[in-house]
């Protein structure tokens, strides 16, 4: 299994408080992703990173920010959590390029963080 | 964005083959077809991918229609541990995985 850990694994917080989720990898993969998954739905991409200090928005980026100061760590921050951000958050890593003719972009996923915003 | 259509749920008996269909009528020539699965309380895991030709690996086989507008994931002998949500995904030129709702596979003992 790919070496991906997420912390915390569970968190309960209140509306309006800041929250930071951490994704840590030991694979030295270049690409890292944050997804959220809500009941009855597939995963939706929040933000992704294609290198240290290089990040871009995904499908549902409003209300979230990210940072990547080291290859192994990708942080997801909710500046002011809202109840609509209650979800399970998954981090993923990939070593293949986002833009290339032969990339198959296999992603390896972490165990997830269950966040509840009251 | 290119989209896929899958049945919401399917059932299979243990140790029998399972064919999971996926329609992707708007696929373009450079889109790869990927399958991931998500076991209960886990993150998704890669199963298989292909472009035009049928593909086999240790987990499954992928049969791609000649016109590429549909594909089928084949589990040759379903086990209880194969019970999961299976996602058919088109990897487009943006190279981002866009998950749909997937097919919930139930394996009956």
JSON list of C-alpha atoms in Angstrom, two decimals:
[
{"chain": "A", "resi": 1, "resn": "UNK", "atom": "CA", "xyz": [0.00, 0.00, 0.00]},
{"chain": "A", "resi": 2, "resn": "UNK", "atom": "CA", "xyz": [1.10, 3.53, -0.78]},
{"chain": "A", "resi": 3, "resn": "UNK", "atom": "CA", "xyz": [2.33, 5.41, 2.29]},
{"chain": "A", "resi": 4, "resn": "UNK", "atom": "CA", "xyz": [-0.38, 8.00, 2.81]},
{"chain": "A", "resi": 5, "resn": "UNK", "atom": "CA", "xyz": [-1.64, 9.14, 6.17]},
{"chain": "A", "resi": 6, "resn": "UNK", "atom": "CA", "xyz": [-4.27, 11.69, 7.05]},
{"chain": "A", "resi": 7, "resn": "UNK", "atom": "CA", "xyz": [-4.70, 13.51, 10.31]},
{"chain": "A", "resi": 8, "resn": "UNK", "atom": "CA", "xyz": [-6.86, 13.81, 12.19]},
{"chain": "A", "resi": 9, "resn": "UNK", "atom": "CA", "xyz": [-8.99, 10.83, 11.23]},
{"chain": "A", "resi": 10, "resn": "UNK", "atom": "CA", "xyz": [-12.04, 12.27, 12.95]},
{"chain": "A", "resi": 11, "resn": "UNK", "atom": "CA", "xyz": [-12.87, 15.81, 13.96]},
{"chain": "A", "resi": 12, "resn": "UNK", "atom": "CA", "xyz": [-15.91, 17.60, 15.33]},
{"chain": "A", "resi": 13, "resn": "UNK", "atom": "CA", "xyz": [-15.85, 21.37, 15.26]},
{"chain": "A", "resi": 14, "resn": "UNK", "atom": "CA", "xyz": [-18.19, 24.32, 15.45]},
{"chain": "A", "resi": 15, "resn": "UNK", "atom": "CA", "xyz": [-19.36, 26.66, 12.72]},
{"chain": "A", "resi": 16, "resn": "UNK", "atom": "CA", "xyz": [-17.00, 29.56, 12.18]},
{"chain": "A", "resi": 17, "resn": "UNK", "atom": "CA", "xyz": [-13.86, 27.90, 13.52]},
{"chain": "A", "resi": 18, "resn": "UNK", "atom": "CA", "xyz": [-10.78, 27.30, 11.37]},
{"chain": "A", "resi": 19, "resn": "UNK", "atom": "CA", "xyz": [-9.85, 23.70, 10.59]},
{"chain": "A", "resi": 20, "resn": "UNK", "atom": "CA", "xyz": [-6.72, 22.25, 9.01]},
{"chain": "A", "resi": 21, "resn": "UNK", "atom": "CA", "xyz": [-6.45, 18.73, 7.68]},
{"chain": "A", "resi": 22, "resn": "UNK", "atom": "CA", "xyz": [-3.09, 17.20, 6.93]},
{"chain": "A", "resi": 23, "resn": "UNK", "atom": "CA", "xyz": [-2.08, 14.70, 4.30]},
{"chain": "A", "resi": 24, "resn": "UNK", "atom": "CA", "xyz": [1.36, 13.14, 4.59]},
{"chain": "A", "resi": 25, "resn": "UNK", "atom": "CA", "xyz": [3.03, 10.83, 2.05]},
{"chain": "A", "resi": 26, "resn": "UNK", "atom": "CA", "xyz": [6.24, 8.83, 2.13]},
{"chain": "A", "resi": 27, "resn": "UNK", "atom": "CA", "xyz": [6.23, 7.96, -1.59]},
{"chain": "A", "resi": 28, "resn": "UNK", "atom": "CA", "xyz": [7.83, 11.17, -2.89]},
{"chain": "A", "resi": 29, "resn": "UNK", "atom": "CA", "xyz": [5.02, 11.49, -5.45]},
{"chain": "A", "resi": 30, "resn": "UNK", "atom": "CA", "xyz": [4.78, 14.82, -7.19]},
{"chain": "A", "resi": 31, "resn": "UNK", "atom": "CA", "xyz": [1.01, 15.18, -7.33]},
{"chain": "A", "resi": 32, "resn": "UNK", "atom": "CA", "xyz": [-1.36, 15.44, -4.37]},
{"chain": "A", "resi": 33, "resn": "UNK", "atom": "CA", "xyz": [-5.13, 15.92, -4.26]},
{"chain": "A", "resi": 34, "resn": "UNK", "atom": "CA", "xyz": [-7.90, 16.71, -1.82]},
{"chain": "A", "resi": 35, "resn": "UNK", "atom": "CA", "xyz": [-11.40, 15.31, -2.41]},
{"chain": "A", "resi": 36, "resn": "UNK", "atom": "CA", "xyz": [-14.60, 15.40, -0.43]},
{"chain": "A", "resi": 37, "resn": "UNK", "atom": "CA", "xyz": [-17.25, 12.71, -0.41]},
{"chain": "A", "resi": 38, "resn": "UNK", "atom": "CA", "xyz": [-20.83, 13.23, 0.68]},
{"chain": "A", "resi": 39, "resn": "UNK", "atom": "CA", "xyz": [-23.46, 10.52, 1.25]},
{"chain": "A", "resi": 40, "resn": "UNK", "atom": "CA", "xyz": [-24.65, 8.92, -1.96]},
{"chain": "A", "resi": 41, "resn": "UNK", "atom": "CA", "xyz": [-22.08, 10.71, -4.06]},
{"chain": "A", "resi": 42, "resn": "UNK", "atom": "CA", "xyz": [-18.76, 10.02, -5.62]},
{"chain": "A", "resi": 43, "resn": "UNK", "atom": "CA", "xyz": [-15.69, 12.02, -4.78]},
{"chain": "A", "resi": 44, "resn": "UNK", "atom": "CA", "xyz": [-15.37, 15.65, -5.84]},
{"chain": "A", "resi": 45, "resn": "UNK", "atom": "CA", "xyz": [-12.01, 17.34, -6.31]},
{"chain": "A", "resi": 46, "resn": "UNK", "atom": "CA", "xyz": [-11.36, 20.36, -4.06]},
{"chain": "A", "resi": 47, "resn": "UNK", "atom": "CA", "xyz": [-7.76, 21.33, -4.81]},
{"chain": "A", "resi": 48, "resn": "UNK", "atom": "CA", "xyz": [-4.69, 19.64, -6.14]},
{"chain": "A", "resi": 49, "resn": "UNK", "atom": "CA", "xyz": [-0.96, 20.24, -6.18]},
{"chain": "A", "resi": 50, "resn": "UNK", "atom": "CA", "xyz": [1.55, 19.49, -8.93]},
{"chain": "A", "resi": 51, "resn": "UNK", "atom": "CA", "xyz": [4.62, 20.37, -6.92]},
{"chain": "A", "resi": 52, "resn": "UNK", "atom": "CA", "xyz": [5.91, 22.27, -3.91]},
{"chain": "A", "resi": 53, "resn": "UNK", "atom": "CA", "xyz": [4.09, 25.60, -3.74]},
{"chain": "A", "resi": 54, "resn": "UNK", "atom": "CA", "xyz": [2.20, 24.77, -6.96]},
{"chain": "A", "resi": 55, "resn": "UNK", "atom": "CA", "xyz": [-1.51, 24.31, -6.44]},
{"chain": "A", "resi": 56, "resn": "UNK", "atom": "CA", "xyz": [-4.71, 24.72, -8.41]},
{"chain": "A", "resi": 57, "resn": "UNK", "atom": "CA", "xyz": [-8.46, 24.66, -7.85]},
{"chain": "A", "resi": 58, "resn": "UNK", "atom": "CA", "xyz": [-10.73, 21.74, -8.45]},
{"chain": "A", "resi": 59, "resn": "UNK", "atom": "CA", "xyz": [-14.46, 21.42, -8.91]},
{"chain": "A", "resi": 60, "resn": "UNK", "atom": "CA", "xyz": [-15.53, 22.53, -5.40]},
{"chain": "A", "resi": 61, "resn": "UNK", "atom": "CA", "xyz": [-12.81, 24.86, -4.12]},
{"chain": "A", "resi": 62, "resn": "UNK", "atom": "CA", "xyz": [-14.94, 27.64, -2.58]},
{"chain": "A", "resi": 63, "resn": "UNK", "atom": "CA", "xyz": [-14.36, 27.91, 1.17]},
{"chain": "A", "resi": 64, "resn": "UNK", "atom": "CA", "xyz": [-11.12, 25.91, 1.06]},
{"chain": "A", "resi": 65, "resn": "UNK", "atom": "CA", "xyz": [-7.46, 26.78, 0.76]},
{"chain": "A", "resi": 66, "resn": "UNK", "atom": "CA", "xyz": [-4.39, 24.56, 0.48]},
{"chain": "A", "resi": 67, "resn": "UNK", "atom": "CA", "xyz": [-0.68, 24.77, 1.01]},
{"chain": "A", "resi": 68, "resn": "UNK", "atom": "CA", "xyz": [2.24, 22.60, 0.10]},
{"chain": "A", "resi": 69, "resn": "UNK", "atom": "CA", "xyz": [5.58, 23.71, 1.51]},
{"chain": "A", "resi": 70, "resn": "UNK", "atom": "CA", "xyz": [7.19, 20.25, 1.35]},
{"chain": "A", "resi": 71, "resn": "UNK", "atom": "CA", "xyz": [6.80, 17.38, -1.09]},
{"chain": "A", "resi": 72, "resn": "UNK", "atom": "CA", "xyz": [5.42, 15.10, 1.60]},
{"chain": "A", "resi": 73, "resn": "UNK", "atom": "CA", "xyz": [2.76, 17.35, 3.11]},
{"chain": "A", "resi": 74, "resn": "UNK", "atom": "CA", "xyz": [-0.42, 18.82, 1.65]},
{"chain": "A", "resi": 75, "resn": "UNK", "atom": "CA", "xyz": [-2.63, 20.84, 3.98]},
{"chain": "A", "resi": 76, "resn": "UNK", "atom": "CA", "xyz": [-6.31, 21.61, 3.49]},
{"chain": "A", "resi": 77, "resn": "UNK", "atom": "CA", "xyz": [-7.68, 24.57, 5.46]},
{"chain": "A", "resi": 78, "resn": "UNK", "atom": "CA", "xyz": [-11.25, 25.59, 6.09]},
{"chain": "A", "resi": 79, "resn": "UNK", "atom": "CA", "xyz": [-10.83, 29.21, 7.14]},
{"chain": "A", "resi": 80, "resn": "UNK", "atom": "CA", "xyz": [-14.28, 29.39, 8.72]},
{"chain": "A", "resi": 81, "resn": "UNK", "atom": "CA", "xyz": [-16.02, 26.04, 8.77]},
{"chain": "A", "resi": 82, "resn": "UNK", "atom": "CA", "xyz": [-19.69, 25.77, 7.80]},
{"chain": "A", "resi": 83, "resn": "UNK", "atom": "CA", "xyz": [-22.16, 22.93, 8.23]},
{"chain": "A", "resi": 84, "resn": "UNK", "atom": "CA", "xyz": [-22.12, 22.35, 4.46]},
{"chain": "A", "resi": 85, "resn": "UNK", "atom": "CA", "xyz": [-18.48, 21.32, 4.82]},
{"chain": "A", "resi": 86, "resn": "UNK", "atom": "CA", "xyz": [-19.41, 18.33, 6.95]},
{"chain": "A", "resi": 87, "resn": "UNK", "atom": "CA", "xyz": [-18.03, 15.50, 4.85]},
{"chain": "A", "resi": 88, "resn": "UNK", "atom": "CA", "xyz": [-15.42, 12.80, 4.52]},
{"chain": "A", "resi": 89, "resn": "UNK", "atom": "CA", "xyz": [-12.19, 14.18, 3.09]},
{"chain": "A", "resi": 90, "resn": "UNK", "atom": "CA", "xyz": [-9.78, 12.03, 1.12]},
{"chain": "A", "resi": 91, "resn": "UNK", "atom": "CA", "xyz": [-6.26, 12.82, 0.14]},
{"chain": "A", "resi": 92, "resn": "UNK", "atom": "CA", "xyz": [-4.68, 11.15, -2.88]},
{"chain": "A", "resi": 93, "resn": "UNK", "atom": "CA", "xyz": [-1.26, 11.05, -4.49]},
{"chain": "A", "resi": 94, "resn": "UNK", "atom": "CA", "xyz": [-0.06, 10.35, -7.98]},
{"chain": "A", "resi": 95, "resn": "UNK", "atom": "CA", "xyz": [3.30, 10.24, -9.65]},
{"chain": "A", "resi": 96, "resn": "UNK", "atom": "CA", "xyz": [2.12, 10.64, -13.19]},
{"chain": "A", "resi": 97, "resn": "UNK", "atom": "CA", "xyz": [1.84, 13.91, -14.98]},
{"chain": "A", "resi": 98, "resn": "UNK", "atom": "CA", "xyz": [-1.44, 15.76, -15.28]},
{"chain": "A", "resi": 99, "resn": "UNK", "atom": "CA", "xyz": [-0.66, 16.72, -18.83]},
{"chain": "A", "resi": 100, "resn": "UNK", "atom": "CA", "xyz": [0.85, 14.06, -21.04]},
{"chain": "A", "resi": 101, "resn": "UNK", "atom": "CA", "xyz": [-0.20, 11.85, -23.90]},
{"chain": "A", "resi": 102, "resn": "UNK", "atom": "CA", "xyz": [0.36, 8.55, -22.17]},
{"chain": "A", "resi": 103, "resn": "UNK", "atom": "CA", "xyz": [-0.46, 9.28, -18.56]},
{"chain": "A", "resi": 104, "resn": "UNK", "atom": "CA", "xyz": [-2.90, 6.97, -16.85]},
{"chain": "A", "resi": 105, "resn": "UNK", "atom": "CA", "xyz": [-2.88, 8.98, -13.66]},
{"chain": "A", "resi": 106, "resn": "UNK", "atom": "CA", "xyz": [-3.34, 6.16, -11.15]},
{"chain": "A", "resi": 107, "resn": "UNK", "atom": "CA", "xyz": [-4.12, 7.77, -7.84]},
{"chain": "A", "resi": 108, "resn": "UNK", "atom": "CA", "xyz": [-3.53, 6.25, -4.41]},
{"chain": "A", "resi": 109, "resn": "UNK", "atom": "CA", "xyz": [-5.93, 7.32, -1.70]},
{"chain": "A", "resi": 110, "resn": "UNK", "atom": "CA", "xyz": [-5.54, 7.85, 2.02]},
{"chain": "A", "resi": 111, "resn": "UNK", "atom": "CA", "xyz": [-7.91, 6.46, 4.68]},
{"chain": "A", "resi": 112, "resn": "UNK", "atom": "CA", "xyz": [-10.02, 9.62, 4.90]},
{"chain": "A", "resi": 113, "resn": "UNK", "atom": "CA", "xyz": [-10.90, 12.20, 7.56]},
{"chain": "A", "resi": 114, "resn": "UNK", "atom": "CA", "xyz": [-14.45, 12.43, 8.81]},
{"chain": "A", "resi": 115, "resn": "UNK", "atom": "CA", "xyz": [-15.24, 16.07, 9.61]},
{"chain": "A", "resi": 116, "resn": "UNK", "atom": "CA", "xyz": [-18.41, 17.17, 11.35]},
{"chain": "A", "resi": 117, "resn": "UNK", "atom": "CA", "xyz": [-19.23, 20.87, 11.60]},
{"chain": "A", "resi": 118, "resn": "UNK", "atom": "CA", "xyz": [-21.95, 21.63, 14.14]},
{"chain": "B", "resi": 1, "resn": "UNK", "atom": "CA", "xyz": [-16.87, 17.18, -19.18]},
{"chain": "B", "resi": 2, "resn": "UNK", "atom": "CA", "xyz": [-17.11, 13.65, -20.48]},
{"chain": "B", "resi": 3, "resn": "UNK", "atom": "CA", "xyz": [-19.58, 11.66, -18.42]},
{"chain": "B", "resi": 4, "resn": "UNK", "atom": "CA", "xyz": [-20.27, 8.05, -17.69]},
{"chain": "B", "resi": 5, "resn": "UNK", "atom": "CA", "xyz": [-23.49, 6.19, -16.92]},
{"chain": "B", "resi": 6, "resn": "UNK", "atom": "CA", "xyz": [-23.57, 3.16, -14.64]},
{"chain": "B", "resi": 7, "resn": "UNK", "atom": "CA", "xyz": [-26.37, 1.18, -12.98]},
{"chain": "B", "resi": 8, "resn": "UNK", "atom": "CA", "xyz": [-26.88, 2.22, -9.38]},
{"chain": "B", "resi": 9, "resn": "UNK", "atom": "CA", "xyz": [-26.59, -1.32, -8.06]},
{"chain": "B", "resi": 10, "resn": "UNK", "atom": "CA", "xyz": [-25.93, -4.92, -9.05]},
{"chain": "B", "resi": 11, "resn": "UNK", "atom": "CA", "xyz": [-25.90, -8.26, -7.29]},
{"chain": "B", "resi": 12, "resn": "UNK", "atom": "CA", "xyz": [-23.79, -11.30, -7.89]},
{"chain": "B", "resi": 13, "resn": "UNK", "atom": "CA", "xyz": [-23.34, -14.70, -6.33]},
{"chain": "B", "resi": 14, "resn": "UNK", "atom": "CA", "xyz": [-20.03, -15.58, -4.78]},
{"chain": "B", "resi": 15, "resn": "UNK", "atom": "CA", "xyz": [-17.55, -17.32, -7.10]},
{"chain": "B", "resi": 16, "resn": "UNK", "atom": "CA", "xyz": [-19.50, -16.34, -10.20]},
{"chain": "B", "resi": 17, "resn": "UNK", "atom": "CA", "xyz": [-18.35, -13.83, -12.83]},
{"chain": "B", "resi": 18, "resn": "UNK", "atom": "CA", "xyz": [-19.61, -10.26, -12.64]},
{"chain": "B", "resi": 19, "resn": "UNK", "atom": "CA", "xyz": [-19.98, -7.89, -15.57]},
{"chain": "B", "resi": 20, "resn": "UNK", "atom": "CA", "xyz": [-20.24, -4.24, -14.60]},
{"chain": "B", "resi": 21, "resn": "UNK", "atom": "CA", "xyz": [-21.34, -2.04, -17.54]},
{"chain": "B", "resi": 22, "resn": "UNK", "atom": "CA", "xyz": [-20.49, 1.58, -18.23]},
{"chain": "B", "resi": 23, "resn": "UNK", "atom": "CA", "xyz": [-21.74, 3.86, -21.00]},
{"chain": "B", "resi": 24, "resn": "UNK", "atom": "CA", "xyz": [-19.64, 6.79, -22.15]},
{"chain": "B", "resi": 25, "resn": "UNK", "atom": "CA", "xyz": [-21.15, 7.89, -25.43]},
{"chain": "B", "resi": 26, "resn": "UNK", "atom": "CA", "xyz": [-19.40, 11.29, -25.43]},
{"chain": "B", "resi": 27, "resn": "UNK", "atom": "CA", "xyz": [-15.92, 9.87, -25.05]},
{"chain": "B", "resi": 28, "resn": "UNK", "atom": "CA", "xyz": [-13.24, 11.50, -27.15]},
{"chain": "B", "resi": 29, "resn": "UNK", "atom": "CA", "xyz": [-10.37, 9.79, -28.88]},
{"chain": "B", "resi": 30, "resn": "UNK", "atom": "CA", "xyz": [-7.79, 10.60, -26.20]},
{"chain": "B", "resi": 31, "resn": "UNK", "atom": "CA", "xyz": [-9.87, 9.79, -23.11]},
{"chain": "B", "resi": 32, "resn": "UNK", "atom": "CA", "xyz": [-8.67, 6.85, -21.05]},
{"chain": "B", "resi": 33, "resn": "UNK", "atom": "CA", "xyz": [-11.28, 4.64, -19.36]},
{"chain": "B", "resi": 34, "resn": "UNK", "atom": "CA", "xyz": [-10.50, 4.04, -15.71]},
{"chain": "B", "resi": 35, "resn": "UNK", "atom": "CA", "xyz": [-12.13, 1.92, -13.06]},
{"chain": "B", "resi": 36, "resn": "UNK", "atom": "CA", "xyz": [-11.74, 2.47, -9.35]},
{"chain": "B", "resi": 37, "resn": "UNK", "atom": "CA", "xyz": [-13.54, 0.78, -6.50]},
{"chain": "B", "resi": 38, "resn": "UNK", "atom": "CA", "xyz": [-14.29, 1.86, -2.97]},
{"chain": "B", "resi": 39, "resn": "UNK", "atom": "CA", "xyz": [-14.69, -0.69, -0.22]},
{"chain": "B", "resi": 40, "resn": "UNK", "atom": "CA", "xyz": [-16.77, 0.28, 2.82]},
{"chain": "B", "resi": 41, "resn": "UNK", "atom": "CA", "xyz": [-15.10, 2.93, 4.98]},
{"chain": "B", "resi": 42, "resn": "UNK", "atom": "CA", "xyz": [-12.03, 3.13, 2.75]},
{"chain": "B", "resi": 43, "resn": "UNK", "atom": "CA", "xyz": [-10.66, 5.41, 0.10]},
{"chain": "B", "resi": 44, "resn": "UNK", "atom": "CA", "xyz": [-11.01, 4.40, -3.55]},
{"chain": "B", "resi": 45, "resn": "UNK", "atom": "CA", "xyz": [-8.47, 2.07, -5.10]},
{"chain": "B", "resi": 46, "resn": "UNK", "atom": "CA", "xyz": [-7.39, 1.72, -8.69]},
{"chain": "B", "resi": 47, "resn": "UNK", "atom": "CA", "xyz": [-8.68, -1.37, -10.51]},
{"chain": "B", "resi": 48, "resn": "UNK", "atom": "CA", "xyz": [-7.81, -1.11, -14.19]},
{"chain": "B", "resi": 49, "resn": "UNK", "atom": "CA", "xyz": [-7.65, 1.26, -17.13]},
{"chain": "B", "resi": 50, "resn": "UNK", "atom": "CA", "xyz": [-7.62, 1.12, -20.92]},
{"chain": "B", "resi": 51, "resn": "UNK", "atom": "CA", "xyz": [-7.79, 3.17, -24.09]},
{"chain": "B", "resi": 52, "resn": "UNK", "atom": "CA", "xyz": [-8.90, 1.01, -27.01]},
{"chain": "B", "resi": 53, "resn": "UNK", "atom": "CA", "xyz": [-7.87, -2.60, -26.45]},
{"chain": "B", "resi": 54, "resn": "UNK", "atom": "CA", "xyz": [-9.16, -5.03, -23.86]},
{"chain": "B", "resi": 55, "resn": "UNK", "atom": "CA", "xyz": [-6.99, -5.19, -20.77]},
{"chain": "B", "resi": 56, "resn": "UNK", "atom": "CA", "xyz": [-6.34, -7.79, -18.09]},
{"chain": "B", "resi": 57, "resn": "UNK", "atom": "CA", "xyz": [-4.65, -7.58, -14.73]},
{"chain": "B", "resi": 58, "resn": "UNK", "atom": "CA", "xyz": [-4.64, -9.55, -11.52]},
{"chain": "B", "resi": 59, "resn": "UNK", "atom": "CA", "xyz": [-7.80, -7.89, -10.27]},
{"chain": "B", "resi": 60, "resn": "UNK", "atom": "CA", "xyz": [-10.06, -7.75, -13.31]},
{"chain": "B", "resi": 61, "resn": "UNK", "atom": "CA", "xyz": [-10.52, -7.48, -17.05]},
{"chain": "B", "resi": 62, "resn": "UNK", "atom": "CA", "xyz": [-11.71, -4.50, -19.02]},
{"chain": "B", "resi": 63, "resn": "UNK", "atom": "CA", "xyz": [-13.63, -5.03, -22.25]},
{"chain": "B", "resi": 64, "resn": "UNK", "atom": "CA", "xyz": [-13.94, -1.93, -24.42]},
{"chain": "B", "resi": 65, "resn": "UNK", "atom": "CA", "xyz": [-16.47, -1.71, -27.23]},
{"chain": "B", "resi": 66, "resn": "UNK", "atom": "CA", "xyz": [-15.11, -1.17, -30.71]},
{"chain": "B", "resi": 67, "resn": "UNK", "atom": "CA", "xyz": [-16.67, 2.29, -30.91]},
{"chain": "B", "resi": 68, "resn": "UNK", "atom": "CA", "xyz": [-15.44, 3.02, -27.35]},
{"chain": "B", "resi": 69, "resn": "UNK", "atom": "CA", "xyz": [-18.86, 4.26, -26.29]},
{"chain": "B", "resi": 70, "resn": "UNK", "atom": "CA", "xyz": [-19.18, 1.60, -23.65]},
{"chain": "B", "resi": 71, "resn": "UNK", "atom": "CA", "xyz": [-17.02, -0.68, -21.56]},
{"chain": "B", "resi": 72, "resn": "UNK", "atom": "CA", "xyz": [-17.45, -3.55, -19.14]},
{"chain": "B", "resi": 73, "resn": "UNK", "atom": "CA", "xyz": [-15.46, -4.37, -16.04]},
{"chain": "B", "resi": 74, "resn": "UNK", "atom": "CA", "xyz": [-15.27, -8.12, -15.52]},
{"chain": "B", "resi": 75, "resn": "UNK", "atom": "CA", "xyz": [-14.56, -9.75, -12.19]},
{"chain": "B", "resi": 76, "resn": "UNK", "atom": "CA", "xyz": [-13.94, -13.38, -13.07]},
{"chain": "B", "resi": 77, "resn": "UNK", "atom": "CA", "xyz": [-14.87, -14.91, -9.72]},
{"chain": "B", "resi": 78, "resn": "UNK", "atom": "CA", "xyz": [-16.57, -12.57, -7.30]},
{"chain": "B", "resi": 79, "resn": "UNK", "atom": "CA", "xyz": [-15.70, -12.91, -3.64]},
{"chain": "B", "resi": 80, "resn": "UNK", "atom": "CA", "xyz": [-17.32, -11.32, -0.62]},
{"chain": "B", "resi": 81, "resn": "UNK", "atom": "CA", "xyz": [-14.35, -8.95, -0.47]},
{"chain": "B", "resi": 82, "resn": "UNK", "atom": "CA", "xyz": [-15.30, -7.57, -3.89]},
{"chain": "B", "resi": 83, "resn": "UNK", "atom": "CA", "xyz": [-18.43, -5.96, -2.47]},
{"chain": "B", "resi": 84, "resn": "UNK", "atom": "CA", "xyz": [-17.82, -2.27, -3.11]},
{"chain": "B", "resi": 85, "resn": "UNK", "atom": "CA", "xyz": [-18.85, 0.75, -5.14]},
{"chain": "B", "resi": 86, "resn": "UNK", "atom": "CA", "xyz": [-17.28, 0.57, -8.59]},
{"chain": "B", "resi": 87, "resn": "UNK", "atom": "CA", "xyz": [-16.60, 3.80, -10.44]},
{"chain": "B", "resi": 88, "resn": "UNK", "atom": "CA", "xyz": [-16.13, 4.09, -14.19]},
{"chain": "B", "resi": 89, "resn": "UNK", "atom": "CA", "xyz": [-14.23, 7.28, -14.95]},
{"chain": "B", "resi": 90, "resn": "UNK", "atom": "CA", "xyz": [-13.01, 8.97, -18.10]},
{"chain": "B", "resi": 91, "resn": "UNK", "atom": "CA", "xyz": [-9.60, 10.53, -17.80]},
{"chain": "B", "resi": 92, "resn": "UNK", "atom": "CA", "xyz": [-9.92, 13.55, -20.05]},
{"chain": "B", "resi": 93, "resn": "UNK", "atom": "CA", "xyz": [-7.32, 15.91, -21.42]},
{"chain": "B", "resi": 94, "resn": "UNK", "atom": "CA", "xyz": [-7.44, 17.80, -18.11]},
{"chain": "B", "resi": 95, "resn": "UNK", "atom": "CA", "xyz": [-6.12, 14.57, -16.55]},
{"chain": "B", "resi": 96, "resn": "UNK", "atom": "CA", "xyz": [-8.41, 14.86, -13.54]},
{"chain": "B", "resi": 97, "resn": "UNK", "atom": "CA", "xyz": [-10.53, 12.04, -12.20]},
{"chain": "B", "resi": 98, "resn": "UNK", "atom": "CA", "xyz": [-14.20, 12.95, -12.10]},
{"chain": "B", "resi": 99, "resn": "UNK", "atom": "CA", "xyz": [-16.15, 10.45, -10.03]},
{"chain": "B", "resi": 100, "resn": "UNK", "atom": "CA", "xyz": [-19.84, 9.75, -10.67]},
{"chain": "B", "resi": 101, "resn": "UNK", "atom": "CA", "xyz": [-22.13, 7.85, -8.33]},
{"chain": "B", "resi": 102, "resn": "UNK", "atom": "CA", "xyz": [-20.80, 4.43, -9.31]},
{"chain": "B", "resi": 103, "resn": "UNK", "atom": "CA", "xyz": [-22.35, 0.96, -9.07]},
{"chain": "B", "resi": 104, "resn": "UNK", "atom": "CA", "xyz": [-22.86, -0.64, -5.67]},
{"chain": "B", "resi": 105, "resn": "UNK", "atom": "CA", "xyz": [-21.94, -4.30, -6.07]},
{"chain": "B", "resi": 106, "resn": "UNK", "atom": "CA", "xyz": [-23.43, -6.73, -3.58]},
{"chain": "B", "resi": 107, "resn": "UNK", "atom": "CA", "xyz": [-21.94, -10.23, -3.49]},
{"chain": "B", "resi": 108, "resn": "UNK", "atom": "CA", "xyz": [-24.22, -12.91, -2.10]},
{"chain": "B", "resi": 109, "resn": "UNK", "atom": "CA", "xyz": [-22.74, -15.93, -0.31]}
]
